[in-house]
Coordinates of C-alpha atoms in Angstrom, one line a residue:
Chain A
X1 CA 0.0 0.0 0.0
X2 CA 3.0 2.1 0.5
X3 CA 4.6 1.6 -2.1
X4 CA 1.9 2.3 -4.3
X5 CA 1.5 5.4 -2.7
X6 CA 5.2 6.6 -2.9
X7 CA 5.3 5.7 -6.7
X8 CA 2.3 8.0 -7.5
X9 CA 4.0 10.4 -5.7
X10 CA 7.1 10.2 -8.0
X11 CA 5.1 10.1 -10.8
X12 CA 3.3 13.2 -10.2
X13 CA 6.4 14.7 -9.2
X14 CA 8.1 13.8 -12.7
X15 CA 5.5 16.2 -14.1
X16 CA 6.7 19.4 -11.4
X17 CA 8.6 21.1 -13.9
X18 CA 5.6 21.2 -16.3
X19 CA 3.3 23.0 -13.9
X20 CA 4.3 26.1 -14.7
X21 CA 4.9 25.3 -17.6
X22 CA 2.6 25.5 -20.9
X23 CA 5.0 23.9 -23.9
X24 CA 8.3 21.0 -23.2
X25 CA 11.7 22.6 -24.4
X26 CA 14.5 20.0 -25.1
X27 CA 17.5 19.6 -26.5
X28 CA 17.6 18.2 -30.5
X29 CA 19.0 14.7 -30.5
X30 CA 19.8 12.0 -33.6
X31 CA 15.4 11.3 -33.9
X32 CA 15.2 15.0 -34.8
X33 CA 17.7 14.9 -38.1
X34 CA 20.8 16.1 -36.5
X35 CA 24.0 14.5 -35.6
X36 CA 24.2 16.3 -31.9
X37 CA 22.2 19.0 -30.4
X38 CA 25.0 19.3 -27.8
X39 CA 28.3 20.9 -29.3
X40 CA 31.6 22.2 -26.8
X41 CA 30.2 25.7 -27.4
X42 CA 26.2 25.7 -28.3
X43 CA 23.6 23.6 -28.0
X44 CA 20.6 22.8 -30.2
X45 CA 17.1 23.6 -29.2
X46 CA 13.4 22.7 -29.6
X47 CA 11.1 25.5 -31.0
X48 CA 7.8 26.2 -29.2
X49 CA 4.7 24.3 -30.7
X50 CA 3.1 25.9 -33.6
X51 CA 0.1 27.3 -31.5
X52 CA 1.7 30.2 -30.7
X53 CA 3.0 31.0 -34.3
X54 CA 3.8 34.6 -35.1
X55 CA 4.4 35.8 -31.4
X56 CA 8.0 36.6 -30.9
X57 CA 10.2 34.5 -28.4
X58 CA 12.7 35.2 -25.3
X59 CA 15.2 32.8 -24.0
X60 CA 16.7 32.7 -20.3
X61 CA 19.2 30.8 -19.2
X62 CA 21.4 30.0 -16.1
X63 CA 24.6 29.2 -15.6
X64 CA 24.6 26.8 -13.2
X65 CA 28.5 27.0 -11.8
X66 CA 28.5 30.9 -11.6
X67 CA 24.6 31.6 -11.2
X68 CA 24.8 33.9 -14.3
X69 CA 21.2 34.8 -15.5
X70 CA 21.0 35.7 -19.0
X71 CA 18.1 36.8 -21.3
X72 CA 17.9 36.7 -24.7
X73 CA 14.7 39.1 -25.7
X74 CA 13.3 38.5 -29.6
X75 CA 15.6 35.7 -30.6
X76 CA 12.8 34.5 -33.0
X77 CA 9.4 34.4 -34.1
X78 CA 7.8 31.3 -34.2
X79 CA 6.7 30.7 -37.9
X80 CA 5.2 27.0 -39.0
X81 CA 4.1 28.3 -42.8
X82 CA 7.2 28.4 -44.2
X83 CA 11.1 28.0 -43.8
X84 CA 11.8 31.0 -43.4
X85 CA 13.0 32.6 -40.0
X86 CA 13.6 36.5 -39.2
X87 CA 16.9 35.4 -36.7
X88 CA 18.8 33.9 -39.7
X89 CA 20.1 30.8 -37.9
X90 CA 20.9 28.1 -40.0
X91 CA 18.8 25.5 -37.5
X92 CA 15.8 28.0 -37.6
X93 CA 15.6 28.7 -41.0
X94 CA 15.5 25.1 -41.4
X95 CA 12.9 24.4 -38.3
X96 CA 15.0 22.4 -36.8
X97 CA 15.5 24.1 -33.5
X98 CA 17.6 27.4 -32.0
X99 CA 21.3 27.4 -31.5
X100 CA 22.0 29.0 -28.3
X101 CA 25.7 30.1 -29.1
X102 CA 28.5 31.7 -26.7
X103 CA 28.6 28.9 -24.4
X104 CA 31.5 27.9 -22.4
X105 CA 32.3 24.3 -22.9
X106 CA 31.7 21.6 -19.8
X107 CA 29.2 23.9 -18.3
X108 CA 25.6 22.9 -17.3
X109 CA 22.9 25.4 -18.2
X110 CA 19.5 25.5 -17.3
X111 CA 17.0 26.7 -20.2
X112 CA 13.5 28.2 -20.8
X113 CA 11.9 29.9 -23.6
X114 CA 9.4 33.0 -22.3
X115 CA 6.4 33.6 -24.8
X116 CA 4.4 37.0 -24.0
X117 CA 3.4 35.5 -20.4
X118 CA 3.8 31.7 -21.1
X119 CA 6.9 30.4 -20.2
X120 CA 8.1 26.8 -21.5
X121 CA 9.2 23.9 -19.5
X122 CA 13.6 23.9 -17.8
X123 CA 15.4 22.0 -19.7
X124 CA 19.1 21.3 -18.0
X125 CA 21.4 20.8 -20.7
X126 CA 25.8 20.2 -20.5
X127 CA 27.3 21.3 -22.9
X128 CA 30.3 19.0 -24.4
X129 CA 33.8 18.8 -22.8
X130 CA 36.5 19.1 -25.6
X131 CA 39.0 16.4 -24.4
X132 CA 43.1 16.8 -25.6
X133 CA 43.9 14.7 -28.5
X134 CA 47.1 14.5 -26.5
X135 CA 45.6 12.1 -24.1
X136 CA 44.7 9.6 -26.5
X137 CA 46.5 6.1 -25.6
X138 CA 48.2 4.8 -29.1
X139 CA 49.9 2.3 -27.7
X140 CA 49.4 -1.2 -29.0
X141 CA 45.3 -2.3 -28.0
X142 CA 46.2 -6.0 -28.0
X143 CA 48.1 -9.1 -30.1
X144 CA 45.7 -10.2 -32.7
X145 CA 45.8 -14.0 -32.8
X146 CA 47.0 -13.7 -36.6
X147 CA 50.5 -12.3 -35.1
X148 CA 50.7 -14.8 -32.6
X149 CA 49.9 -17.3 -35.0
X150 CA 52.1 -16.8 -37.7
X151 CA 55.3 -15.8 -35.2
X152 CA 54.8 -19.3 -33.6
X153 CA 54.9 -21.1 -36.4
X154 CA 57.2 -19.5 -38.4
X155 CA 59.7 -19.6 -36.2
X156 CA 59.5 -22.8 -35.5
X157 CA 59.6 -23.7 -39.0
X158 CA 62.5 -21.8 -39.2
X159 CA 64.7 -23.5 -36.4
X160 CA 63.5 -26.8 -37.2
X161 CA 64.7 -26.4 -40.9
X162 CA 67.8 -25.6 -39.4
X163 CA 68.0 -28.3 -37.3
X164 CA 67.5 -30.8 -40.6
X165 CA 69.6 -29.0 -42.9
X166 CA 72.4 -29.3 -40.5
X167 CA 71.8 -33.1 -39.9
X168 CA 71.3 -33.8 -43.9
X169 CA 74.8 -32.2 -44.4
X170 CA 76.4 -33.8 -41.4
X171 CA 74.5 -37.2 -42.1
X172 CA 75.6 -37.6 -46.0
X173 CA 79.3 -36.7 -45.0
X174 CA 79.8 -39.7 -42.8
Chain B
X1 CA 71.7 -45.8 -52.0
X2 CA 67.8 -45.7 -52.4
X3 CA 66.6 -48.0 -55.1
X4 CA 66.5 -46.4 -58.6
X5 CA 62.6 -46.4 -58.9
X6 CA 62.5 -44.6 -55.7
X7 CA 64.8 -41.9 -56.3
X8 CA 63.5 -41.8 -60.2
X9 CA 59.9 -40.7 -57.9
X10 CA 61.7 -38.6 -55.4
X11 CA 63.0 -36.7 -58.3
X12 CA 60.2 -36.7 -59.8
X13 CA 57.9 -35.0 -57.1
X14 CA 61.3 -32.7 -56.1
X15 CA 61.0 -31.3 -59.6
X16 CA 56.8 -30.9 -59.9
X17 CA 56.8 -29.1 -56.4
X18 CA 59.8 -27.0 -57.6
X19 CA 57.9 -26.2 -60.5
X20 CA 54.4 -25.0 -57.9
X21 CA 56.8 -23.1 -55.9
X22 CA 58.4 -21.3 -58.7
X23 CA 54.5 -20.3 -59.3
X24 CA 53.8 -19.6 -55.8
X25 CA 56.8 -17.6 -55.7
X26 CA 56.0 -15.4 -58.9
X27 CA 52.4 -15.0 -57.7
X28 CA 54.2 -13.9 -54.1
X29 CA 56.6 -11.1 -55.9
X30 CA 53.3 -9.4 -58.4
X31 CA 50.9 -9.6 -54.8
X32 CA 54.0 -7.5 -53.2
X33 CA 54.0 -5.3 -55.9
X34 CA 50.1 -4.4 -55.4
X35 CA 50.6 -4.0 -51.8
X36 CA 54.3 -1.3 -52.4
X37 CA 52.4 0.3 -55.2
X38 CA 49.5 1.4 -52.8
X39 CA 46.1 1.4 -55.0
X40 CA 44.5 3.3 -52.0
X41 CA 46.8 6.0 -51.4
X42 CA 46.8 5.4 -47.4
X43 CA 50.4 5.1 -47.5
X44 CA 50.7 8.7 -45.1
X45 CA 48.5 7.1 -42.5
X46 CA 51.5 4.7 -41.7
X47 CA 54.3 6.6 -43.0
X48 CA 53.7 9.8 -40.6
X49 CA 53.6 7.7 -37.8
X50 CA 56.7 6.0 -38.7
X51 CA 54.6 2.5 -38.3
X52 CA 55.1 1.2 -42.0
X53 CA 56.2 -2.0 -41.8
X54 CA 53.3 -3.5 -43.3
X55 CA 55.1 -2.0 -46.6
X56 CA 58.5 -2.8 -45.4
X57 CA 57.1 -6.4 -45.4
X58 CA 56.1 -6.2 -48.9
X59 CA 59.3 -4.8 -50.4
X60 CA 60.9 -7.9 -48.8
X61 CA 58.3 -10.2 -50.4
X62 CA 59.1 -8.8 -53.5
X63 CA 62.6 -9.7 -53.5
X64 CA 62.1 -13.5 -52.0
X65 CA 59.2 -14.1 -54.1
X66 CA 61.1 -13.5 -57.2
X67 CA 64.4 -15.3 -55.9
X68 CA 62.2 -18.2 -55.2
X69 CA 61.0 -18.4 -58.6
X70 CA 64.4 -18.0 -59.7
X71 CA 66.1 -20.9 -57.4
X72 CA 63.3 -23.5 -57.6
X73 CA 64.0 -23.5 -61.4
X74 CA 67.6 -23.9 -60.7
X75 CA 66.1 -26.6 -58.1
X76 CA 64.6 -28.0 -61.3
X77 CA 67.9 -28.0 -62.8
X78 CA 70.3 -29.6 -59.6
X79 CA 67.2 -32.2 -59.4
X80 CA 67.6 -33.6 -63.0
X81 CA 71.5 -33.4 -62.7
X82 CA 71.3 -35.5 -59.6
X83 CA 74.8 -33.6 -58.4
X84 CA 75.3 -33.4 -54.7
X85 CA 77.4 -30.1 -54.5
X86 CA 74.0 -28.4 -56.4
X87 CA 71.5 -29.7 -54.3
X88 CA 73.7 -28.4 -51.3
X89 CA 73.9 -24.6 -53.0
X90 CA 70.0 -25.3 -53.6
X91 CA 69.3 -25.9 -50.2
X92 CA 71.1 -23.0 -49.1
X93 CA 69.8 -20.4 -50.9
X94 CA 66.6 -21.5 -50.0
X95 CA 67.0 -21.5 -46.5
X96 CA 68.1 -18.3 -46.7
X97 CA 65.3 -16.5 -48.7
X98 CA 62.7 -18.8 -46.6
X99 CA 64.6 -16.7 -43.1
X100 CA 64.0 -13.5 -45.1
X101 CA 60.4 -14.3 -46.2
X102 CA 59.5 -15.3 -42.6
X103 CA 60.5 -11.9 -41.4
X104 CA 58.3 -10.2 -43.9
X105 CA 55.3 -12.2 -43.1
X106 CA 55.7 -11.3 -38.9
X107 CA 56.8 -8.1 -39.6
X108 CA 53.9 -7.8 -41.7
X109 CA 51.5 -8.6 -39.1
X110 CA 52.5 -7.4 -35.9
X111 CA 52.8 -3.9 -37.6
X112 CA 49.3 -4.2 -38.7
X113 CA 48.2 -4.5 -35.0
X114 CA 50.1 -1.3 -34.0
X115 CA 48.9 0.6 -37.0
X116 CA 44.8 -0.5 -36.9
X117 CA 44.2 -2.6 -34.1
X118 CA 41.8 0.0 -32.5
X119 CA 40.8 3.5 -33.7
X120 CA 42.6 5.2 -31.3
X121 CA 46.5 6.0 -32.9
X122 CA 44.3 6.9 -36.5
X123 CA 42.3 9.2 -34.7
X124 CA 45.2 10.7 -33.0
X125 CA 46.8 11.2 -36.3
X126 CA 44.3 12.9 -37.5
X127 CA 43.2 15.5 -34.9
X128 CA 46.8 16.5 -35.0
X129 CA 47.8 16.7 -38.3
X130 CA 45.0 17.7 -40.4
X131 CA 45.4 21.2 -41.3
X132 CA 48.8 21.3 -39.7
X133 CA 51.2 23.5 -41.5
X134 CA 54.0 20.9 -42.5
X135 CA 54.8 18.6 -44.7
X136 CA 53.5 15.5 -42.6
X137 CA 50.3 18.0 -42.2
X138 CA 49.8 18.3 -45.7
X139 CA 50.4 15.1 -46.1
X140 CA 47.2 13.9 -43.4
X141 CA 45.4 16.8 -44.8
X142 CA 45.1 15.6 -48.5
X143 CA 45.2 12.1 -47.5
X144 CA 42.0 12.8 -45.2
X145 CA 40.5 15.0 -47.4
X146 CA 39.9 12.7 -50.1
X147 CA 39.3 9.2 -47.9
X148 CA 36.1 11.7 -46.7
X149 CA 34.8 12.4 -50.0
X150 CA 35.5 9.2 -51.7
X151 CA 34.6 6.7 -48.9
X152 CA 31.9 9.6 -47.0
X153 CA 32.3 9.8 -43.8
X154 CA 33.7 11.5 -41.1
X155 CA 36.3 11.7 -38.1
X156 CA 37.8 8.3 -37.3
X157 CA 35.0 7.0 -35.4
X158 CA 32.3 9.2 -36.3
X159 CA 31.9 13.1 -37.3
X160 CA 31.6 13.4 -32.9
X161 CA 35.5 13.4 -32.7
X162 CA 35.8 16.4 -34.0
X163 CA 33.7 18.5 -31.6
X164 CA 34.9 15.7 -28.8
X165 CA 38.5 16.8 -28.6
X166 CA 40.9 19.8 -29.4
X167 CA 42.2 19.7 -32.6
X168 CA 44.8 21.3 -35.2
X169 CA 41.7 22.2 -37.0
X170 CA 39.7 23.5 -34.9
X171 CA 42.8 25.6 -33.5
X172 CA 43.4 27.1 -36.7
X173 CA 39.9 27.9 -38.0
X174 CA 38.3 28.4 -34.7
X175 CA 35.0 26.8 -33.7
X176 CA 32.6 28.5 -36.7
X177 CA 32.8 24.7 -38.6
X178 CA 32.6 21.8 -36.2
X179 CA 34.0 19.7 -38.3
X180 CA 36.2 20.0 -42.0
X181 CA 33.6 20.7 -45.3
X182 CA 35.2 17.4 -46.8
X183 CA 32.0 16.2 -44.4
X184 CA 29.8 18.0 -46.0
X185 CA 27.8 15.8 -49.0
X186 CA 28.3 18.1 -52.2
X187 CA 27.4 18.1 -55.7
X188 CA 28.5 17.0 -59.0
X189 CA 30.1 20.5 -59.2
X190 CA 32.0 20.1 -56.2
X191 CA 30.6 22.7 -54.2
X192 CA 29.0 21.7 -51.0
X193 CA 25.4 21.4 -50.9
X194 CA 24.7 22.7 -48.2
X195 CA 26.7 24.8 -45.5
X196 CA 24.3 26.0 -43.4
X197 CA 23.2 22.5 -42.5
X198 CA 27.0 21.3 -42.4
X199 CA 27.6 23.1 -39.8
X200 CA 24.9 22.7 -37.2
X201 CA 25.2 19.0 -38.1
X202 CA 21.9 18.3 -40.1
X203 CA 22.3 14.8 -41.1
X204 CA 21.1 14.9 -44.3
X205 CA 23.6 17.5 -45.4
X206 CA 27.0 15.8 -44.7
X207 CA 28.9 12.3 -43.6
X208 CA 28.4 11.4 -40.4
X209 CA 29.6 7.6 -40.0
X210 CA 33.6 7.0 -39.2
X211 CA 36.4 6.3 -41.8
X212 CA 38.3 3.8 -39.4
X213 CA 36.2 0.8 -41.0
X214 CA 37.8 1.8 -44.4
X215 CA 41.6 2.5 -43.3
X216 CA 41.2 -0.3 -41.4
X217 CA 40.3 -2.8 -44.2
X218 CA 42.5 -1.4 -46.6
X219 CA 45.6 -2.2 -44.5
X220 CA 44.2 -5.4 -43.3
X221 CA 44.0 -6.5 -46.7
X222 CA 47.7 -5.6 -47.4
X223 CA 48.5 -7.1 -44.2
X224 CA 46.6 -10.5 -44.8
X225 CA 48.3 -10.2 -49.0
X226 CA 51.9 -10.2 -47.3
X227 CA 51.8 -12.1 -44.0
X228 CA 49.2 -15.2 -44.7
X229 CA 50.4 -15.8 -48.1
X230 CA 53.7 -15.0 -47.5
X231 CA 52.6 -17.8 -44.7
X232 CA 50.9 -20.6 -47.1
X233 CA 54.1 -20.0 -49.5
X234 CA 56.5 -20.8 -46.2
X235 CA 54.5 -23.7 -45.4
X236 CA 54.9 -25.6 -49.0
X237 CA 58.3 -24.4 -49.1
X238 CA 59.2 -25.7 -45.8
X239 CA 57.7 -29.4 -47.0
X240 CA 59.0 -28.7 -50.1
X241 CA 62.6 -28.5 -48.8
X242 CA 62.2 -31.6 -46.3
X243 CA 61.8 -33.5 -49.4
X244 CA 64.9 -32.4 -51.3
X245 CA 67.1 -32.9 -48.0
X246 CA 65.9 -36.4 -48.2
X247 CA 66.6 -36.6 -51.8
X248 CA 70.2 -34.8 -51.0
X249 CA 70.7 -37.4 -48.0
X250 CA 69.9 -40.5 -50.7
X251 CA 72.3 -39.2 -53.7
X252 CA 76.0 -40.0 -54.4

């Protein structure tokens, strides 16, 4: 009975952070026709849902580490006829989401898109680390069974030839 | 010694596997020639790292496959004439391209290993000397460059590795393109289709699967041209030469 009860809890607490909120934001992944939405210095986002078409959109965001607020007013305006986008972003004019640029890389943001009154859904996105290529490991993975192999047997065939060339010559000279 | 039908068979087997191995060997010296004369064009891949053995191996298989074409026909020849003091020289020489030929074949492989056996020294490679202003980076660069068009793809492992870690690239062209446009799918008049798209990472618009497959099965198949036939040559050469040191052991 308990446990019933605490997983309805959790459930209904899943849906907190739409409360307030009237529309999800998210970050693109590979379903929405991109390779990543998460790059070392920008990250890709959903557009709002096409009911609120022509009204003109903010973004805020948070940076979590050094509590930075920062708004971006009139990024966009939401347009679902055509292609077309007034911010001149390559993912826009394509509909594919908004690139939030500027970022610093390894830093975890906190999104929301503001509409006239409605505001969207957080979203808590990371952007990527950029790793030193200099810390890459080239040293030899592992013995493929080919080199093994082949060594072995080769050598063998080697010493043993060897062995019988020397006992062919010694044998016919006695 | 040995009766004279057996010997005349001894003889006669000693010369029909000369004759295969004089085959084998020819076929050994033109398959080391493909490999040296590098179809692909990867050669830069090993050479820059200074891991090119694999092609080391094959310049030695292209001197012992032709030397044993040259001495099992002079195998021929010491067989027919029945003389010991030629089957000895025979048996020599042999023995001595067979040492060099073994060498070929495990240099062959084990370099193979170091080069491709994970993605890892490739993708090293590449994130540090593509673009680079030198000769080994303009070596990388073209070699890259057309492996990315020709084969399309991107990166080593995918086009990721190029916003995954710093690069050469990315330090001299800054962060506006991700990744290089060789990514970037472009038309028959070699412009690319579509920047834009390139370089927020649509994936319709560019490459975005890895080119370690490729590399990798391009020098696996030199690898397995030098070291396992080099290998199945070795092995009928090595029965091949048990047989004329019993045939030496039964003349005079």
């Amino acid at each position: 009975m308990r446990a019933e009860m605490l997983a309805v809890l959790f459930i209904l607490g899943g849906f907190v952070p739409l409360i307030d909120a009237d529309f999800v934001l998210r970050v693109l992944t590979t379903e929405d026709g991109v390779l990543t939405g998460r790059f070392p210095d920008s990250l890709l986002l959903s557009l709002p849902p096409c009911n609120y078409s022509g009204q003109s959109v903010d973004l805020e965001y948070l940076n979590v580490n050094t509590n930075e607020y920062k708004t971006l007013s009139n990024i966009f305006t939401v347009n679902c006829t055509n292609g077309i986008s007034t911010a001149g972003s390559a993912a826009l004019s394509r509909n594919l989401g908004y690139q939030v640029t500027n970022l610093t890389n390894g830093t975890e943001y906190k999104f929301h898109y503001k509409i006239g009154a409605t505001n969207s859904s957080y979203v808590l996105a990371t952007t990527r680390r950029v790793f030193d290529y200099n810390g890459i490991d080239e040293g030899l993975p592992a013995r493929s069974g080919a080199m093994v192999v082949i060594t072995v047997i080769l050598s063998l065939a080697m010493f043993f030839l060897l062995i019988c060339l020397i006992l062919s010559t010694v044998m016919s000279t006695s | 010694m040995a009766s004279g039908g057996g010997m005349t068979w001894l003889m006669i087997i000693l010369i029909i596997c000369n004759a295969f191995a004089s085959a084998a060997g020819l076929a050994l010296f033109a398959l080391a020639i493909w490999v040296a004369v590098d179809g692909y064009r990867l050669y830069p891949i090993s050479g820059v790292s200074g891991k090119d053995d694999i092609f080391a191996g094959a310049w030695i298989a292209i001197f012992t496959g032709f030397a044993y074409f040259c001495t099992t026909i002079f195998g021929i020849y010491a067989a027919l004439k029945k003389r010991r003091s030629l089957m000895l020289a025979y048996l020599i020489i042999m023995f001595i391209i067979f040492i060099f030929e073994c060498a070929s074949c495990i240099t062959a492989a084990t370099n193979r290993d170091y080069l491709v056996g994970n993605s890892n020294l490739v993708k090293k490679q590449m994130l540090r000397y593509y673009a680079e202003n030198s000769d080994k980076g303009a070596q990388i660069t073209n070699t890259w460059n057309r492996v990315m068009q020709d084969v399309q793809c991107c990166g080593a492992d995918s086009a990721l590795d190029w916003i995954e870690y710093n690069s050469t690239f990315r330090q001299t062209y800054g962060t506006t393109y991700p990744w290089p446009l060789n990514c970037c799918k472009r038309l028959s008049s070699f412009e690319v289709a579509d920047p834009e798209g390139c370089k927020i990472g649509q994936s319709s618009t560019m490459f975005t699967t890895g080119c370690f497959n490729y590399i990798e099965s391009v020098f696996s198949r030199y690898t397995w041209a030098v070291s396992w036939y080099g290998f199945s040559v070795q092995m009928f050469v090595f029965f091949l030469l048990l047989i004329a040191m019993v045939y030496y052991t039964q003349l005079g």
